PDB file of C-alpha atoms and ligand atoms in Angstrom:
ATOM      1  CA  UNK A   1     -61.797-101.824 193.515  1.00 51.00           C
ATOM      2  CA  UNK A   2     -62.745-102.183 189.986  1.00 69.00           C
ATOM      3  CA  UNK A   3     -66.211-100.817 190.599  1.00 75.00           C
ATOM      4  CA  UNK A   4     -64.778 -97.753 192.271  1.00 77.00           C
ATOM      5  CA  UNK A   5     -63.162 -96.663 188.994  1.00 74.00           C
ATOM      6  CA  UNK A   6     -66.748 -96.426 187.341  1.00 80.00           C
ATOM      7  CA  UNK A   7     -67.796 -94.009 190.128  1.00 76.00           C
ATOM      8  CA  UNK A   8     -66.766 -90.906 188.400  1.00 78.00           C
ATOM      9  CA  UNK A   9     -67.646 -92.069 184.849  1.00 84.00           C
ATOM     10  CA  UNK A  10     -70.429 -90.372 182.866  1.00 92.00           C
ATOM     11  CA  UNK A  11     -73.345 -92.849 182.494  1.00 96.00           C
ATOM     12  CA  UNK A  12     -76.097 -92.172 180.073  1.00 97.00           C
ATOM     13  CA  UNK A  13     -79.147 -94.659 179.932  1.00 98.00           C
ATOM     14  CA  UNK A  14     -80.991 -94.807 176.615  1.00 98.00           C
ATOM     15  CA  UNK A  15     -84.589 -95.750 177.160  1.00 98.00           C
ATOM     16  CA  UNK A  16     -86.991 -96.243 174.435  1.00 98.00           C
ATOM     17  CA  UNK A  17     -89.775 -98.648 173.345  1.00 98.00           C
ATOM     18  CA  UNK A  18     -88.940-101.612 171.245  1.00 98.00           C
ATOM     19  CA  UNK A  19     -87.866-100.449 167.687  1.00 97.00           C
ATOM     20  CA  UNK A  20     -87.992 -96.688 168.783  1.00 98.00           C
ATOM     21  CA  UNK A  21     -84.351 -96.358 167.308  1.00 97.00           C
ATOM     22  CA  UNK A  22     -82.174 -96.650 170.278  1.00 98.00           C
ATOM     23  CA  UNK A  23     -79.628 -98.920 168.456  1.00 96.00           C
ATOM     24  CA  UNK A  24     -79.732 -96.625 165.530  1.00 97.00           C
ATOM     25  CA  UNK A  25     -78.898 -93.406 167.595  1.00 98.00           C
ATOM     26  CA  UNK A  26     -76.523 -95.222 169.849  1.00 98.00           C
ATOM     27  CA  UNK A  27     -74.252 -95.956 166.720  1.00 97.00           C
ATOM     28  CA  UNK A  28     -74.174 -92.374 165.849  1.00 97.00           C
ATOM     29  CA  UNK A  29     -73.574 -91.150 169.277  1.00 97.00           C
ATOM     30  CA  UNK A  30     -70.420 -93.546 169.442  1.00 95.00           C
ATOM     31  CA  UNK A  31     -69.060 -92.246 166.524  1.00 95.00           C
ATOM     32  CA  UNK A  32     -69.304 -88.464 167.389  1.00 95.00           C
ATOM     33  CA  UNK A  33     -68.646 -88.651 171.239  1.00 94.00           C
ATOM     34  CA  UNK A  34     -66.820 -91.858 171.606  1.00 91.00           C
ATOM     35  CA  UNK A  35     -68.500 -93.366 174.494  1.00 94.00           C
ATOM     36  CA  UNK A  36     -68.746 -97.054 175.026  1.00 95.00           C
ATOM     37  CA  UNK A  37     -71.783 -98.414 173.905  1.00 96.00           C
ATOM     38  CA  UNK A  38     -73.312-101.423 175.775  1.00 97.00           C
ATOM     39  CA  UNK A  39     -76.709-102.743 174.484  1.00 98.00           C
ATOM     40  CA  UNK A  40     -78.314-105.133 177.018  1.00 98.00           C
ATOM     41  CA  UNK A  41     -80.439-106.757 174.057  1.00 97.00           C
ATOM     42  CA  UNK A  42     -76.829-107.327 172.191  1.00 97.00           C
ATOM     43  CA  UNK A  43     -75.296-108.800 175.303  1.00 96.00           C
ATOM     44  CA  UNK A  44     -78.201-110.886 175.944  1.00 97.00           C
ATOM     45  CA  UNK A  45     -78.278-111.993 172.267  1.00 96.00           C
ATOM     46  CA  UNK A  46     -74.526-112.930 172.503  1.00 95.00           C
ATOM     47  CA  UNK A  47     -75.122-114.993 175.807  1.00 94.00           C
ATOM     48  CA  UNK A  48     -77.940-117.006 173.830  1.00 95.00           C
ATOM     49  CA  UNK A  49     -75.337-117.802 171.258  1.00 92.00           C
ATOM     50  CA  UNK A  50     -73.485-119.887 173.717  1.00 86.00           C
ATOM     51  CA  UNK A  51     -75.973-122.490 173.470  1.00 82.00           C
ATOM     52  CA  UNK A  52     -76.129-123.342 177.099  1.00 88.00           C
ATOM     53  CA  UNK A  53     -79.145-124.141 179.277  1.00 91.00           C
ATOM     54  CA  UNK A  54     -79.154-120.549 180.442  1.00 91.00           C
ATOM     55  CA  UNK A  55     -78.992-119.200 176.959  1.00 94.00           C
ATOM     56  CA  UNK A  56     -82.168-121.426 175.993  1.00 95.00           C
ATOM     57  CA  UNK A  57     -83.966-119.813 178.969  1.00 96.00           C
ATOM     58  CA  UNK A  58     -83.123-116.387 178.021  1.00 96.00           C
ATOM     59  CA  UNK A  59     -84.068-116.859 174.441  1.00 96.00           C
ATOM     60  CA  UNK A  60     -87.621-118.292 175.461  1.00 97.00           C
ATOM     61  CA  UNK A  61     -88.126-114.959 177.585  1.00 98.00           C
ATOM     62  CA  UNK A  62     -87.139-112.818 174.718  1.00 97.00           C
ATOM     63  CA  UNK A  63     -89.252-114.688 172.262  1.00 97.00           C
ATOM     64  CA  UNK A  64     -92.232-113.974 174.649  1.00 97.00           C
ATOM     65  CA  UNK A  65     -91.235-110.231 174.726  1.00 98.00           C
ATOM     66  CA  UNK A  66     -90.876-110.451 178.473  1.00 98.00           C
ATOM     67  CA  UNK A  67     -87.895-109.145 180.725  1.00 98.00           C
ATOM     68  CA  UNK A  68     -85.185-111.573 181.381  1.00 98.00           C
ATOM     69  CA  UNK A  69     -84.051-111.722 185.237  1.00 97.00           C
ATOM     70  CA  UNK A  70     -82.383-108.610 186.363  1.00 97.00           C
ATOM     71  CA  UNK A  71     -79.404-110.355 187.976  1.00 96.00           C
ATOM     72  CA  UNK A  72     -78.541-111.766 184.462  1.00 96.00           C
ATOM     73  CA  UNK A  73     -78.516-108.291 182.804  1.00 97.00           C
ATOM     74  CA  UNK A  74     -76.725-106.622 185.576  1.00 96.00           C
ATOM     75  CA  UNK A  75     -74.074-109.334 185.809  1.00 94.00           C
ATOM     76  CA  UNK A  76     -73.290-108.682 182.037  1.00 95.00           C
ATOM     77  CA  UNK A  77     -73.311-105.072 182.417  1.00 95.00           C
ATOM     78  CA  UNK A  78     -70.866-105.038 185.293  1.00 94.00           C
ATOM     79  CA  UNK A  79     -68.407-107.303 183.696  1.00 93.00           C
ATOM     80  CA  UNK A  80     -68.221-104.964 180.450  1.00 94.00           C
ATOM     81  CA  UNK A  81     -68.082-101.785 182.148  1.00 94.00           C
ATOM     82  CA  UNK A  82     -65.081-103.138 184.315  1.00 91.00           C
ATOM     83  CA  UNK A  83     -63.507-104.333 181.154  1.00 91.00           C
ATOM     84  CA  UNK A  84     -63.745-100.764 179.663  1.00 90.00           C
ATOM     85  CA  UNK A  85     -63.345 -98.896 182.775  1.00 86.00           C
ATOM     86  CA  UNK A  86     -59.846 -97.390 182.074  1.00 82.00           C
ATOM     87  CA  UNK A  87     -60.203 -96.328 178.533  1.00 79.00           C
ATOM     88  CA  UNK A  88     -63.669 -94.976 178.754  1.00 80.00           C
ATOM     89  CA  UNK A  89     -64.758 -91.574 178.383  1.00 83.00           C
ATOM     90  CA  UNK A  90     -68.258 -92.777 179.413  1.00 91.00           C
ATOM     91  CA  UNK A  91     -70.937 -95.341 178.893  1.00 95.00           C
ATOM     92  CA  UNK A  92     -73.944 -95.270 176.822  1.00 97.00           C
ATOM     93  CA  UNK A  93     -76.215 -98.153 178.426  1.00 98.00           C
ATOM     94  CA  UNK A  94     -78.675 -99.005 175.868  1.00 98.00           C
ATOM     95  CA  UNK A  95     -81.992-100.731 176.585  1.00 98.00           C
ATOM     96  CA  UNK A  96     -81.506-100.378 180.342  1.00 98.00           C
ATOM     97  CA  UNK A  97     -83.267 -99.850 182.882  1.00 98.00           C
ATOM     98  CA  UNK A  98     -86.354-101.636 181.660  1.00 98.00           C
ATOM     99  CA  UNK A  99     -88.015-101.660 185.035  1.00 98.00           C
ATOM    100  CA  UNK A 100     -87.750 -99.579 188.261  1.00 98.00           C
ATOM    101  CA  UNK A 101     -85.812-102.095 190.166  1.00 98.00           C
ATOM    102  CA  UNK A 102     -83.241-102.209 187.520  1.00 98.00           C
ATOM    103  CA  UNK A 103     -82.517 -98.633 187.931  1.00 98.00           C
ATOM    104  CA  UNK A 104     -82.269 -98.885 191.520  1.00 97.00           C
ATOM    105  CA  UNK A 105     -79.968-101.817 191.743  1.00 97.00           C
ATOM    106  CA  UNK A 106     -77.632-100.396 189.051  1.00 96.00           C
ATOM    107  CA  UNK A 107     -77.296 -97.087 190.890  1.00 95.00           C
ATOM    108  CA  UNK A 108     -76.715 -98.776 194.257  1.00 94.00           C
ATOM    109  CA  UNK A 109     -74.187-101.264 192.798  1.00 91.00           C
ATOM    110  CA  UNK A 110     -72.334 -99.102 190.392  1.00 90.00           C
ATOM    111  CA  UNK A 111     -73.113 -95.629 190.204  1.00 91.00           C
ATOM    112  CA  UNK A 112     -75.909 -92.956 189.441  1.00 94.00           C
ATOM    113  CA  UNK A 113     -76.725 -92.026 185.965  1.00 96.00           C
ATOM    114  CA  UNK A 114     -75.972 -88.497 184.708  1.00 95.00           C
ATOM    115  CA  UNK A 115     -78.581 -88.657 182.008  1.00 97.00           C
ATOM    116  CA  UNK A 116     -81.614 -90.578 180.697  1.00 98.00           C
ATOM    117  CA  UNK A 117     -81.983 -90.133 176.965  1.00 98.00           C
ATOM    118  CA  UNK A 118     -85.660 -91.001 175.982  1.00 98.00           C
ATOM    119  CA  UNK A 119     -86.000 -91.993 172.459  1.00 98.00           C
ATOM    120  CA  UNK A 120     -89.721 -91.415 171.838  1.00 98.00           C
ATOM    121  CA  UNK A 121     -91.898 -92.972 169.132  1.00 98.00           C
ATOM    122  CA  UNK A 122     -95.442 -94.003 168.837  1.00 98.00           C
ATOM    123  CA  UNK A 123     -96.467 -97.658 169.174  1.00 98.00           C
ATOM    124  CA  UNK A 124     -97.692 -97.586 165.579  1.00 98.00           C
ATOM    125  CA  UNK A 125     -94.330 -96.194 164.387  1.00 98.00           C
ATOM    126  CA  UNK A 126     -92.441 -98.888 166.475  1.00 98.00           C
ATOM    127  CA  UNK A 127     -94.634-101.742 165.124  1.00 98.00           C
ATOM    128  CA  UNK A 128     -93.890-101.005 161.566  1.00 98.00           C
ATOM    129  CA  UNK A 129     -90.146-100.599 161.991  1.00 98.00           C
ATOM    130  CA  UNK A 130     -89.991-104.056 163.730  1.00 98.00           C
ATOM    131  CA  UNK A 131     -92.246-105.758 161.336  1.00 98.00           C
ATOM    132  CA  UNK A 132     -89.812-104.297 158.503  1.00 98.00           C
ATOM    133  CA  UNK A 133     -86.669-105.272 160.279  1.00 97.00           C
ATOM    134  CA  UNK A 134     -88.408-108.762 160.853  1.00 97.00           C
ATOM    135  CA  UNK A 135     -88.119-109.412 157.272  1.00 97.00           C
ATOM    136  CA  UNK A 136     -84.611-109.949 157.258  1.00 97.00           C
ATOM    137  CA  UNK A 137     -83.203-109.834 161.122  1.00 96.00           C
ATOM    138  CA  UNK A 138     -83.677-113.526 161.850  1.00 94.00           C
ATOM    139  CA  UNK A 139     -84.628-112.232 165.362  1.00 95.00           C
ATOM    140  CA  UNK A 140     -87.044-114.275 167.349  1.00 96.00           C
ATOM    141  CA  UNK A 141     -88.836-111.259 168.598  1.00 97.00           C
ATOM    142  CA  UNK A 142     -89.496-109.264 165.415  1.00 97.00           C
ATOM    143  CA  UNK A 143     -93.003-110.927 164.796  1.00 97.00           C
ATOM    144  CA  UNK A 144     -96.363-109.598 165.196  1.00 97.00           C
ATOM    145  CA  UNK A 145     -97.334-111.396 168.314  1.00 97.00           C
ATOM    146  CA  UNK A 146     -93.902-110.898 169.987  1.00 98.00           C
ATOM    147  CA  UNK A 147     -94.025-106.972 169.320  1.00 98.00           C
ATOM    148  CA  UNK A 148     -97.405-106.688 170.788  1.00 98.00           C
ATOM    149  CA  UNK A 149     -95.875-108.220 174.161  1.00 98.00           C
ATOM    150  CA  UNK A 150     -92.908-106.082 173.953  1.00 98.00           C
ATOM    151  CA  UNK A 151     -94.913-102.977 173.588  1.00 98.00           C
ATOM    152  CA  UNK A 152     -97.029-103.946 176.563  1.00 98.00           C
ATOM    153  CA  UNK A 153     -93.911-104.819 178.652  1.00 98.00           C
ATOM    154  CA  UNK A 154     -92.593-101.298 177.735  1.00 98.00           C
ATOM    155  CA  UNK A 155     -95.834 -99.623 178.865  1.00 98.00           C
ATOM    156  CA  UNK A 156     -96.196-101.469 182.160  1.00 98.00           C
ATOM    157  CA  UNK A 157     -92.500-101.798 183.256  1.00 98.00           C
ATOM    158  CA  UNK A 158     -90.426 -99.262 181.400  1.00 98.00           C
ATOM    159  CA  UNK A 159     -92.692 -96.018 181.551  1.00 98.00           C
ATOM    160  CA  UNK A 160     -92.542 -96.051 185.118  1.00 98.00           C
ATOM    161  CA  UNK A 161     -88.712 -95.809 185.003  1.00 98.00           C
ATOM    162  CA  UNK A 162     -88.986 -92.492 183.042  1.00 98.00           C
ATOM    163  CA  UNK A 163     -91.565 -91.106 185.669  1.00 98.00           C
ATOM    164  CA  UNK A 164     -88.860 -91.816 188.249  1.00 98.00           C
ATOM    165  CA  UNK A 165     -86.339 -89.717 186.357  1.00 98.00           C
ATOM    166  CA  UNK A 166     -88.517 -87.360 185.350  1.00 98.00           C
ATOM    167  CA  UNK A 167     -88.976 -86.329 188.969  1.00 98.00           C
ATOM    168  CA  UNK A 168     -85.189 -86.236 189.299  1.00 97.00           C
ATOM    169  CA  UNK A 169     -84.935 -83.772 186.191  1.00 97.00           C
ATOM    170  CA  UNK A 170     -82.708 -86.270 184.363  1.00 98.00           C
ATOM    171  CA  UNK A 171     -84.890 -87.032 181.377  1.00 98.00           C
ATOM    172  CA  UNK A 172     -83.983 -85.631 177.810  1.00 98.00           C
ATOM    173  CA  UNK A 173     -86.714 -86.621 175.193  1.00 98.00           C
ATOM    174  CA  UNK A 174     -85.870 -86.794 171.403  1.00 98.00           C
ATOM    175  CA  UNK A 175     -88.532 -87.131 168.750  1.00 98.00           C
ATOM    176  CA  UNK A 176     -87.803 -90.422 167.009  1.00 98.00           C
ATOM    177  CA  UNK A 177     -90.614 -90.123 164.633  1.00 98.00           C
ATOM    178  CA  UNK A 178     -88.114 -88.126 162.388  1.00 98.00           C
ATOM    179  CA  UNK A 179     -85.552 -89.649 160.027  1.00 98.00           C
ATOM    180  CA  UNK A 180     -82.483 -91.016 161.756  1.00 98.00           C
ATOM    181  CA  UNK A 181     -80.413 -87.971 160.978  1.00 98.00           C
ATOM    182  CA  UNK A 182     -82.860 -85.467 162.264  1.00 98.00           C
ATOM    183  CA  UNK A 183     -83.277 -87.528 165.329  1.00 98.00           C
ATOM    184  CA  UNK A 184     -79.670 -87.258 165.913  1.00 98.00           C
ATOM    185  CA  UNK A 185     -79.868 -83.519 165.559  1.00 98.00           C
ATOM    186  CA  UNK A 186     -81.915 -83.637 168.684  1.00 98.00           C
ATOM    187  CA  UNK A 187     -79.512 -85.977 170.413  1.00 98.00           C
ATOM    188  CA  UNK A 188     -76.643 -83.746 169.644  1.00 98.00           C
ATOM    189  CA  UNK A 189     -78.629 -80.636 171.192  1.00 97.00           C
ATOM    190  CA  UNK A 190     -78.910 -82.814 174.377  1.00 97.00           C
ATOM    191  CA  UNK A 191     -75.472 -84.190 174.639  1.00 96.00           C
ATOM    192  CA  UNK A 192     -73.571 -81.053 173.628  1.00 95.00           C
ATOM    193  CA  UNK A 193     -74.926 -79.375 176.597  1.00 92.00           C
ATOM    194  CA  UNK A 194     -73.836 -82.387 178.806  1.00 86.00           C
ATOM    195  CA  UNK A 195     -70.182 -81.943 178.035  1.00 68.00           C
TER     196      UNK A 195
HETATM  197  P1  B4P B 201     -83.344-104.753 172.522  1.00 70.27           P
HETATM  198  O1  B4P B 201     -82.404-105.507 171.816  1.00 70.27           O
HETATM  199  O2  B4P B 201     -83.134-103.664 173.232  1.00 70.27           O
HETATM  200  O3  B4P B 201     -84.429-104.512 171.436  1.00 70.27           O
HETATM  201  P2  B4P B 201     -85.205-103.193 170.875  1.00 70.27           P
HETATM  202  O4  B4P B 201     -85.933-102.718 171.786  1.00 70.27           O
HETATM  203  O5  B4P B 201     -86.044-103.699 169.695  1.00 70.27           O
HETATM  204  O6  B4P B 201     -84.188-102.243 170.294  1.00 70.27           O
HETATM  205  P3  B4P B 201     -83.262-102.067 169.071  1.00 70.27           P
HETATM  206  O7  B4P B 201     -81.911-101.361 169.658  1.00 70.27           O
HETATM  207  O8  B4P B 201     -82.716-103.565 168.645  1.00 70.27           O
HETATM  208  O9  B4P B 201     -83.949-101.575 167.884  1.00 70.27           O
HETATM  209  P4  B4P B 201     -83.876-100.047 167.190  1.00 70.27           P
HETATM  210  O10 B4P B 201     -85.128 -99.268 168.183  1.00 70.27           O
HETATM  211  O11 B4P B 201     -82.649 -99.380 167.296  1.00 70.27           O
HETATM  212  O12 B4P B 201     -84.173-105.974 173.363  1.00 70.27           O
HETATM  213  C1  B4P B 201     -84.683-107.147 173.077  1.00 70.27           C
HETATM  214  C2  B4P B 201     -85.217-108.012 174.155  1.00 70.27           C
HETATM  215  O13 B4P B 201     -84.061-108.253 175.076  1.00 70.27           O
HETATM  216  C3  B4P B 201     -86.180-107.449 175.053  1.00 70.27           C
HETATM  217  O14 B4P B 201     -87.467-107.739 174.575  1.00 70.27           O
HETATM  218  C4  B4P B 201     -85.978-108.163 176.453  1.00 70.27           C
HETATM  219  O15 B4P B 201     -86.547-109.554 176.386  1.00 70.27           O
HETATM  220  C5  B4P B 201     -84.451-108.462 176.543  1.00 70.27           C
HETATM  221  N1  B4P B 201     -83.781-107.421 177.289  1.00 70.27           N
HETATM  222  C6  B4P B 201     -83.052-106.399 176.662  1.00 70.27           C
HETATM  223  N2  B4P B 201     -82.620-105.467 177.746  1.00 70.27           N
HETATM  224  C7  B4P B 201     -83.117-106.028 178.769  1.00 70.27           C
HETATM  225  C8  B4P B 201     -83.230-105.556 180.186  1.00 70.27           C
HETATM  226  N3  B4P B 201     -82.429-104.329 180.554  1.00 70.27           N
HETATM  227  N4  B4P B 201     -83.760-106.321 181.196  1.00 70.27           N
HETATM  228  C9  B4P B 201     -84.495-107.570 180.761  1.00 70.27           C
HETATM  229  N5  B4P B 201     -84.557-107.983 179.501  1.00 70.27           N
HETATM  230  C10 B4P B 201     -83.911-107.048 178.354  1.00 70.27           C
HETATM  231  O16 B4P B 201     -84.519-100.100 165.804  1.00 70.27           O
HETATM  232  C11 B4P B 201     -85.412-100.894 165.308  1.00 70.27           C
HETATM  233  C12 B4P B 201     -85.680-100.669 163.685  1.00 70.27           C
HETATM  234  O17 B4P B 201     -86.120 -99.422 163.535  1.00 70.27           O
HETATM  235  C13 B4P B 201     -84.310-100.955 163.041  1.00 70.27           C
HETATM  236  O18 B4P B 201     -84.651-101.651 161.812  1.00 70.27           O
HETATM  237  C14 B4P B 201     -83.975 -99.461 162.407  1.00 70.27           C
HETATM  238  O19 B4P B 201     -83.294 -99.632 161.455  1.00 70.27           O
HETATM  239  C15 B4P B 201     -85.266 -98.702 162.512  1.00 70.27           C
HETATM  240  N6  B4P B 201     -85.013 -97.313 162.800  1.00 70.27           N
HETATM  241  C16 B4P B 201     -84.340 -96.858 163.855  1.00 70.27           C
HETATM  242  N7  B4P B 201     -84.693 -95.620 163.729  1.00 70.27           N
HETATM  243  C17 B4P B 201     -85.456 -95.029 162.814  1.00 70.27           C
HETATM  244  C18 B4P B 201     -85.883 -93.985 162.193  1.00 70.27           C
HETATM  245  N8  B4P B 201     -85.606 -92.773 162.955  1.00 70.27           N
HETATM  246  N9  B4P B 201     -86.759 -93.912 161.055  1.00 70.27           N
HETATM  247  C19 B4P B 201     -86.936 -95.173 160.541  1.00 70.27           C
HETATM  248  N10 B4P B 201     -86.434 -96.278 160.874  1.00 70.27           N
HETATM  249  C20 B4P B 201     -85.806 -96.391 162.092  1.00 70.27           C
END
């Protein structure tokens, strides 16, 4: 019954490479449009904080720049969507889907997405941003070796997700080479049309 509430919600997937600026744009989107923001990366890092054995396993995968098991991410998402189902105008699902099976399983279990926002930047740009953030983030994955792996994971596993949704006409792309406010200008153009 809980999941049924979600069937009519607006669901926006935010997809982009590591360091493309997904989190940065999502913050601005929440301020202006009031969607509920769920970042799978943040949810996973919270899970790691719990210091359980499960948390250790997740941390090891993230450190290698690999994807964590699909079931773990889906459970976290489902739980948090249900928590917010009554009060939410819609969901901004940030960092998901990162592989085609994640897309299929989500739509089967929860609801189809309304839109896929592709936050696009070059590998070079993403690498520079992450190395910069790595100087202060304390994240296990913001170092040169892991960034290489994260980019590879993005190319091999996540780009096919964009192909899939491109075929359904659901992808809107923004140029994330620009400064954050200018990227957000493009995001607004997209979201204002969605209404
Ligand atoms: P995430 O937490 O999603 O990490 P991310 O891809 O680096 O995105 P983030 O949102 O943090 O960075 P942003 O681009 O905003 O994932 C981490 C790991 O968790 C994955 O590698 C994986 O192991 C696991 N995981 C997550 N989701 C999963 C899933 N669905 N399935 C399986 N595993 C999953 O920003 C980066 C930096 O750029 C910031 O410092 C920011 O200030 C800067 N920046 C942003 N926009 C800019 C701009 N326009 N100009 C200049 N700088 C900018």
